[in-house]
Amino acid sequence: MTQVVKWAAAAIAAACISAALPFAVGHADDAALASPIFGVTIPEGYRDWKLIAVGEETGLDELRSVLGNATAVKAYQDGVARFPDGTVLVKLAWKRKPVAGLNGAFITGPATTVQVMVKDSAKYAATGGWGFGRFIDGKPVDAAQHETCFACHEAHASDHDFVFTHYAH
């Protein structure tokens, strides 16, 4: 293989990998990419974080994965009752895509949302210490949608520091 062919093959592989990662990454210094109400952004490098757990939302026909930063992973591993400040969780969601010929098997289809939870007890005292961000195509959804975040977490996950996801061992 010539050097040019090797370079072209590497470039094509990189493009394919990039195309397979549909979630855009926000930058903390761009206010347009911060969630209304909470000011949460999509953290840089989150795709390299550890997997906490996976889930399925049948009502939305979605597959989901939750990633956590080092603080989140340590908290889960230590089995803490309340997450420490600095914990960040990112949920990635995709439409479920059936696998042809394998009844009941699914893979990820098109990306739907990136959802972020940031623990800062002082900044987000009114919402259990958590700030929320929900993003579609790298852009935050409107304030009305963000106003529903804590109410849902409070109603359904108050026994686990307002976090739905439990650590998948």
XYZ file of N, CA and C in Angstrom:
507
model
N 0.830 -1.168 0.000
C 0.000 0.000 0.000
C 0.888 1.249 0.000
N 0.598 2.166 -0.856
C 1.391 3.394 -0.887
C 1.009 4.291 0.284
N 1.857 5.239 0.586
C 1.601 6.158 1.697
C 0.318 6.958 1.465
N 0.058 7.366 0.236
C -1.149 8.131 -0.085
C -2.394 7.283 0.152
N -2.361 6.020 -0.244
C -3.501 5.130 -0.050
C -3.744 4.907 1.443
N -2.650 4.709 2.214
C -2.785 4.533 3.663
C -3.411 5.780 4.298
N -2.952 6.971 3.861
C -3.495 8.215 4.405
C -4.977 8.340 4.069
N -5.347 8.024 2.833
C -6.747 8.124 2.406
C -7.621 7.149 3.202
N -7.122 5.941 3.414
C -7.879 4.956 4.191
C -8.082 5.450 5.620
N -7.049 6.042 6.204
C -7.157 6.568 7.566
C -8.155 7.726 7.619
N -8.144 8.587 6.615
C -9.063 9.724 6.576
C -10.508 9.253 6.449
N -10.741 8.248 5.617
C -12.088 7.707 5.448
C -12.554 7.071 6.750
N -11.681 6.318 7.415
C -12.044 5.692 8.686
C -12.399 6.750 9.726
N -11.626 7.820 9.786
C -11.906 8.892 10.748
C -13.241 9.560 10.444
N -13.531 9.777 9.183
C -14.799 10.386 8.795
C -15.970 9.485 9.174
N -15.814 8.184 8.983
C -16.879 7.246 9.337
C -17.109 7.237 10.842
N -16.040 7.260 11.615
C -16.183 7.288 13.066
C -16.872 8.572 13.483
N -16.465 9.705 12.928
C -17.093 10.976 13.275
C -18.567 10.976 12.919
N -18.910 10.407 11.787
C -20.307 10.370 11.369
C -21.128 9.475 12.289
N -20.488 8.478 12.902
C -21.196 7.577 13.801
C -21.421 8.195 15.175
N -20.838 9.362 15.448
C -20.999 10.042 16.729
C -21.866 11.278 16.517
N -23.199 11.101 16.522
C -24.083 12.186 16.121
C -24.274 13.284 17.147
N -23.834 13.099 18.376
C -24.099 14.088 19.403
C -23.096 15.219 19.334
N -23.594 16.421 19.169
C -22.730 17.597 19.130
C -22.271 17.950 20.535
N -21.143 18.577 20.634
C -20.596 18.963 21.921
C -20.654 20.470 22.053
N -21.241 20.944 23.148
C -21.301 22.378 23.414
C -20.024 22.852 24.061
N -19.831 24.135 24.074
C -18.667 24.739 24.703
C -19.151 25.660 25.808
N -18.540 25.553 26.969
C -18.992 26.289 28.148
C -19.021 27.796 27.935
N -18.213 28.316 27.025
C -18.155 29.766 26.831
C -19.191 30.274 25.834
N -20.026 29.431 25.315
C -21.037 29.830 24.345
C -22.411 29.777 25.013
N -22.919 30.932 25.431
C -24.183 31.003 26.161
C -25.348 30.432 25.358
N -25.281 30.496 24.044
C -26.365 29.967 23.208
C -26.467 28.447 23.347
N -25.411 27.808 23.823
C -25.426 26.355 23.974
C -25.707 25.923 25.408
N -26.014 26.873 26.290
C -26.325 26.552 27.681
C -27.832 26.389 27.843
N -28.218 25.471 28.712
C -29.638 25.249 28.938
C -30.267 26.445 29.634
N -31.519 26.766 29.240
C -32.222 27.834 29.949
C -32.439 27.404 31.402
N -32.618 28.328 32.268
C -32.853 28.141 33.697
C -31.569 27.729 34.432
N -30.913 26.644 33.994
C -29.796 26.065 34.738
C -28.416 26.471 34.216
N -28.307 26.846 32.948
C -27.008 27.206 32.379
C -26.072 26.034 32.163
N -26.624 24.821 32.090
C -25.831 23.607 31.897
C -25.466 23.463 30.420
N -24.241 23.031 30.156
C -23.791 22.763 28.789
C -23.418 21.289 28.655
N -23.247 20.858 27.432
C -22.761 19.499 27.180
C -21.268 19.504 27.482
N -20.813 18.662 28.412
C -19.401 18.695 28.791
C -18.482 18.149 27.700
N -17.363 18.823 27.514
C -16.390 18.336 26.541
C -15.808 17.012 27.020
N -15.577 16.109 26.099
C -14.942 14.829 26.407
C -15.859 13.797 27.032
N -17.160 14.087 27.147
C -18.067 13.162 27.815
C -18.140 11.799 27.144
N -17.872 11.737 25.840
C -17.947 10.445 25.135
C -16.888 9.464 25.624
N -15.881 9.959 26.337
C -14.832 9.096 26.878
C -15.097 8.692 28.327
N -16.201 9.134 28.894
C -16.520 8.791 30.280
C -16.960 7.337 30.386
N -16.999 6.827 31.610
C -17.386 5.435 31.849
C -18.900 5.264 31.774
N -19.274 4.096 31.305
C -20.684 3.728 31.221
C -21.201 3.408 32.615
N -22.303 4.028 33.004
C -22.953 3.759 34.281
C -24.001 2.662 34.087
N -24.840 2.810 33.072
C -25.895 1.834 32.812
C -26.559 2.136 31.476
N -27.357 1.195 31.014
C -28.149 1.385 29.801
C -29.618 1.227 30.157
N -30.470 1.724 29.301
C -31.895 1.615 29.552
C -32.684 1.646 28.273
N -33.969 1.432 28.434
C -34.891 1.457 27.307
C -36.106 2.260 27.732
N -36.554 3.128 26.873
C -37.768 3.912 27.109
C -38.762 3.461 26.046
N -39.597 2.492 26.395
C -40.488 1.911 25.388
C -41.516 2.911 24.887
N -41.975 3.822 25.753
C -42.959 4.821 25.336
C -42.425 5.738 24.247
N -41.114 5.977 24.266
C -40.486 6.824 23.252
C -39.752 6.005 22.200
N -39.780 4.679 22.356
C -39.105 3.771 21.430
C -37.612 4.112 21.333
N -36.979 4.286 22.519
C -35.572 4.706 22.559
C -34.709 3.752 23.371
N -33.453 3.697 22.962
C -32.396 3.071 23.747
C -31.582 4.200 24.351
N -31.109 4.002 25.587
C -30.393 5.079 26.274
C -29.182 4.526 27.010
N -28.163 5.354 27.113
C -27.010 5.006 27.934
C -26.680 6.207 28.800
N -26.209 5.925 30.010
C -25.811 6.983 30.928
C -24.321 6.844 31.174
N -23.607 7.946 30.964
C -22.170 8.011 31.202
C -21.943 8.917 32.407
N -20.852 8.677 33.131
C -20.559 9.517 34.285
C -19.115 9.957 34.305
N -18.891 11.152 34.849
C -17.513 11.615 35.015
C -16.880 10.826 36.172
N -15.604 11.075 36.448
C -14.894 10.314 37.481
C -15.558 10.446 38.842
N -16.079 11.624 39.163
C -16.754 11.839 40.448
C -18.005 10.965 40.542
N -18.763 10.892 39.466
C -19.979 10.072 39.443
C -19.632 8.599 39.591
N -18.640 8.140 38.853
C -18.262 6.723 38.896
C -17.834 6.339 40.308
N -17.003 7.163 40.934
C -16.548 6.863 42.302
C -17.736 6.822 43.260
N -18.667 7.762 43.127
C -19.844 7.778 43.992
C -20.661 6.498 43.822
N -20.871 6.085 42.590
C -21.600 4.842 42.349
C -20.857 3.658 42.942
N -19.556 3.577 42.709
C -18.766 2.455 43.219
C -18.744 2.418 44.743
N -18.737 3.589 45.375
C -18.737 3.671 46.835
C -20.126 3.467 47.430
N -21.149 3.478 46.591
C -22.515 3.271 47.044
C -23.048 4.394 47.925
N -22.654 5.629 47.618
C -23.087 6.769 48.434
C -24.599 6.974 48.323
N -25.168 7.524 49.387
C -26.608 7.818 49.390
C -26.903 9.100 48.623
N -25.974 10.053 48.688
C -26.128 11.321 47.981
C -24.872 11.563 47.169
N -25.051 12.002 45.943
C -23.914 12.266 45.074
C -23.196 13.543 45.506
N -21.869 13.564 45.423
C -21.128 14.771 45.813
C -21.188 15.840 44.726
N -20.967 17.081 45.154
C -20.840 18.159 44.174
C -19.736 17.803 43.189
N -19.940 18.181 41.940
C -18.995 17.845 40.880
C -19.400 16.621 40.086
N -20.425 15.897 40.562
C -20.945 14.746 39.813
C -21.611 15.262 38.539
N -21.296 14.630 37.411
C -21.963 14.958 36.149
C -22.365 13.645 35.483
N -23.626 13.559 35.099
C -24.171 12.414 34.380
C -24.666 12.887 33.024
N -24.406 12.097 31.997
C -24.864 12.417 30.644
C -25.630 11.217 30.106
N -26.868 11.471 29.691
C -27.685 10.416 29.091
C -27.754 10.655 27.590
N -27.413 9.625 26.837
C -27.511 9.664 25.375
C -28.720 8.825 24.981
N -29.500 9.296 24.038
C -30.695 8.566 23.618
C -30.734 8.449 22.096
N -31.183 7.268 21.646
C -31.320 6.979 20.223
C -32.649 6.277 19.989
N -33.216 6.442 18.834
C -34.370 5.629 18.447
C -33.906 4.178 18.337
N -34.794 3.258 18.715
C -34.483 1.829 18.576
C -34.634 1.438 17.114
N -33.693 0.682 16.624
C -33.737 0.212 15.242
C -33.730 -1.318 15.271
N -34.807 -1.952 14.776
C -34.855 -3.415 14.793
C -33.758 -4.022 13.917
N -33.245 -5.151 14.370
C -32.261 -5.898 13.592
C -33.034 -6.880 12.726
N -32.869 -6.769 11.421
C -33.594 -7.634 10.481
C -33.289 -9.106 10.770
N -34.345 -9.890 10.866
C -34.192 -11.323 11.059
C -33.994 -11.760 12.505
N -33.860 -10.823 13.422
C -33.694 -11.170 14.843
C -34.825 -10.532 15.632
N -35.931 -11.255 15.713
C -37.129 -10.731 16.367
C -36.817 -10.292 17.800
N -37.093 -9.030 18.113
C -36.871 -8.500 19.449
C -35.485 -7.933 19.687
N -34.602 -7.982 18.693
C -33.258 -7.408 18.843
C -33.235 -6.012 18.220
N -32.554 -5.097 18.912
C -32.489 -3.711 18.457
C -31.072 -3.183 18.561
N -30.777 -2.208 17.710
C -29.530 -1.455 17.781
C -29.896 0.022 17.798
N -28.911 0.872 18.005
C -29.192 2.303 18.016
C -29.475 2.801 16.615
N -30.499 3.621 16.518
C -30.842 4.307 15.278
C -30.430 5.764 15.392
N -31.218 6.673 14.848
C -30.875 8.101 14.909
C -30.848 8.628 16.346
N -29.897 9.503 16.623
C -29.798 10.129 17.936
C -31.000 11.037 18.167
N -31.474 11.083 19.423
C -32.594 11.958 19.744
C -32.170 13.088 20.680
N -31.587 12.760 21.831
C -31.209 13.812 22.784
C -29.925 13.476 23.520
N -29.336 14.513 24.082
C -28.293 14.399 25.096
C -28.862 15.123 26.308
N -28.874 14.447 27.447
C -29.392 15.055 28.673
C -28.279 15.054 29.715
N -28.136 16.159 30.432
C -27.035 16.339 31.368
C -27.586 16.715 32.740
N -27.012 16.103 33.780
C -27.297 16.477 35.168
C -25.978 16.859 35.822
N -25.951 18.008 36.492
C -24.761 18.512 37.157
C -25.088 18.746 38.621
N -24.289 18.167 39.527
C -24.529 18.347 40.967
C -23.707 19.521 41.495
N -24.419 20.526 41.989
C -23.824 21.687 42.643
C -24.853 22.136 43.677
N -24.657 21.686 44.912
C -25.654 21.898 45.975
C -25.981 23.357 46.222
N -24.996 24.235 46.100
C -25.242 25.659 46.348
C -25.972 26.298 45.167
N -25.468 26.077 43.979
C -26.022 26.721 42.788
C -27.444 26.248 42.477
N -27.706 24.973 42.718
C -29.001 24.389 42.366
C -29.776 23.926 43.603
N -29.685 24.669 44.674
C -30.332 24.291 45.938
C -31.838 24.074 45.771
N -32.485 24.866 44.939
C -33.939 24.775 44.758
C -34.372 23.511 44.031
N -33.425 22.835 43.364
C -33.761 21.623 42.614
C -32.928 20.440 43.105
N -32.884 20.300 44.415
C -32.228 19.145 45.014
C -30.731 19.101 44.815
N -30.135 20.221 44.413
C -28.693 20.269 44.170
C -28.294 19.947 42.742
N -29.279 19.737 41.887
C -29.001 19.330 40.497
C -29.409 20.410 39.501
N -28.559 20.618 38.495
C -28.875 21.431 37.335
C -29.089 20.500 36.158
N -29.958 20.891 35.249
C -30.332 20.003 34.144
C -30.122 20.675 32.792
N -29.823 19.855 31.796
C -29.736 20.319 30.422
C -30.243 19.234 29.493
N -31.053 19.616 28.557
C -31.558 18.679 27.534
C -31.285 19.319 26.193
N -30.622 18.549 25.319
C -30.140 19.093 24.059
C -30.561 18.214 22.892
N -30.953 18.858 21.814
C -31.244 18.172 20.551
C -30.333 18.790 19.505
N -29.578 17.954 18.826
C -28.601 18.419 17.831
C -27.644 19.461 18.419
N -27.263 19.259 19.684
C -26.303 20.146 20.330
C -26.864 21.451 20.839
N -28.177 21.665 20.660
C -28.799 22.925 21.090
C -29.789 22.640 22.218
N -29.821 23.506 23.241
C -30.750 23.271 24.341
C -32.201 23.433 23.914
N -33.059 22.617 24.515
C -34.498 22.773 24.273
C -34.974 23.993 25.060
N -36.231 24.357 24.892
C -36.743 25.585 25.501
C -36.902 25.485 27.018
N -37.127 26.633 27.639
C -37.258 26.715 29.098
C -38.427 25.880 29.610
N -39.525 25.839 28.873
C -40.691 25.078 29.317
C -40.339 23.601 29.534
N -39.539 23.047 28.632
C -39.135 21.651 28.791
C -38.194 21.482 29.980
N -37.316 22.457 30.204
C -36.396 22.373 31.345
C -37.126 22.533 32.675
N -38.256 23.228 32.678
C -39.030 23.392 33.905
C -39.611 22.070 34.392
N -39.711 21.078 33.529
C -40.277 19.782 33.917
C -39.231 18.819 34.484
N -37.959 19.112 34.326
C -36.897 18.166 34.711
C -36.973 17.781 36.189
N -36.847 18.752 37.072
C -36.771 18.418 38.489
C -38.063 17.804 39.001
N -39.204 18.281 38.547
C -40.474 17.718 39.005
C -40.539 16.220 38.732
N -40.089 15.800 37.578
C -40.086 14.380 37.231
C -39.094 13.612 38.116
N -37.889 14.157 38.270
C -36.882 13.490 39.111
C -37.338 13.437 40.569
N -37.989 14.496 41.024
C -38.471 14.540 42.403
C -39.574 13.507 42.621
N -40.455 13.359 41.658
C -41.585 12.435 41.786
C -41.178 10.970 41.680
N -40.143 10.680 40.901
C -39.834 9.286 40.596
C -38.483 8.787 41.087
N -37.620 9.671 41.588
C -36.279 9.216 41.974
C -35.784 9.871 43.265
N -36.699 10.337 44.097
C -36.285 11.038 45.313
C -35.529 10.127 46.274
N -35.722 8.814 46.180
C -35.038 7.876 47.068
C -33.589 7.602 46.667
N -33.153 8.169 45.533
C -31.777 7.940 45.040
C -31.152 9.277 44.647
N -31.333 10.284 45.492
C -30.782 11.630 45.256
C -31.236 12.205 43.914
N -32.470 11.910 43.548
C -33.111 12.438 42.330
C -32.507 11.889 41.042
N -31.808 10.758 41.135
C -31.175 10.122 39.968
C -31.894 8.817 39.694
N -32.342 8.617 38.469
C -33.011 7.377 38.092
C -32.044 6.198 37.980
N -30.895 6.449 37.439
C -29.971 5.390 37.037
C -29.213 4.794 38.207
N -29.259 3.483 38.296
C -28.453 2.738 39.254
C -27.280 2.113 38.505
N -26.209 1.882 39.217
C -24.977 1.386 38.607
C -25.158 -0.051 38.117
N -24.835 -0.298 36.868
C -24.882 -1.646 36.301
C -23.527 -2.310 36.533
N -23.520 -3.285 37.389
C -22.254 -3.972 37.748
C -21.862 -4.975 36.708
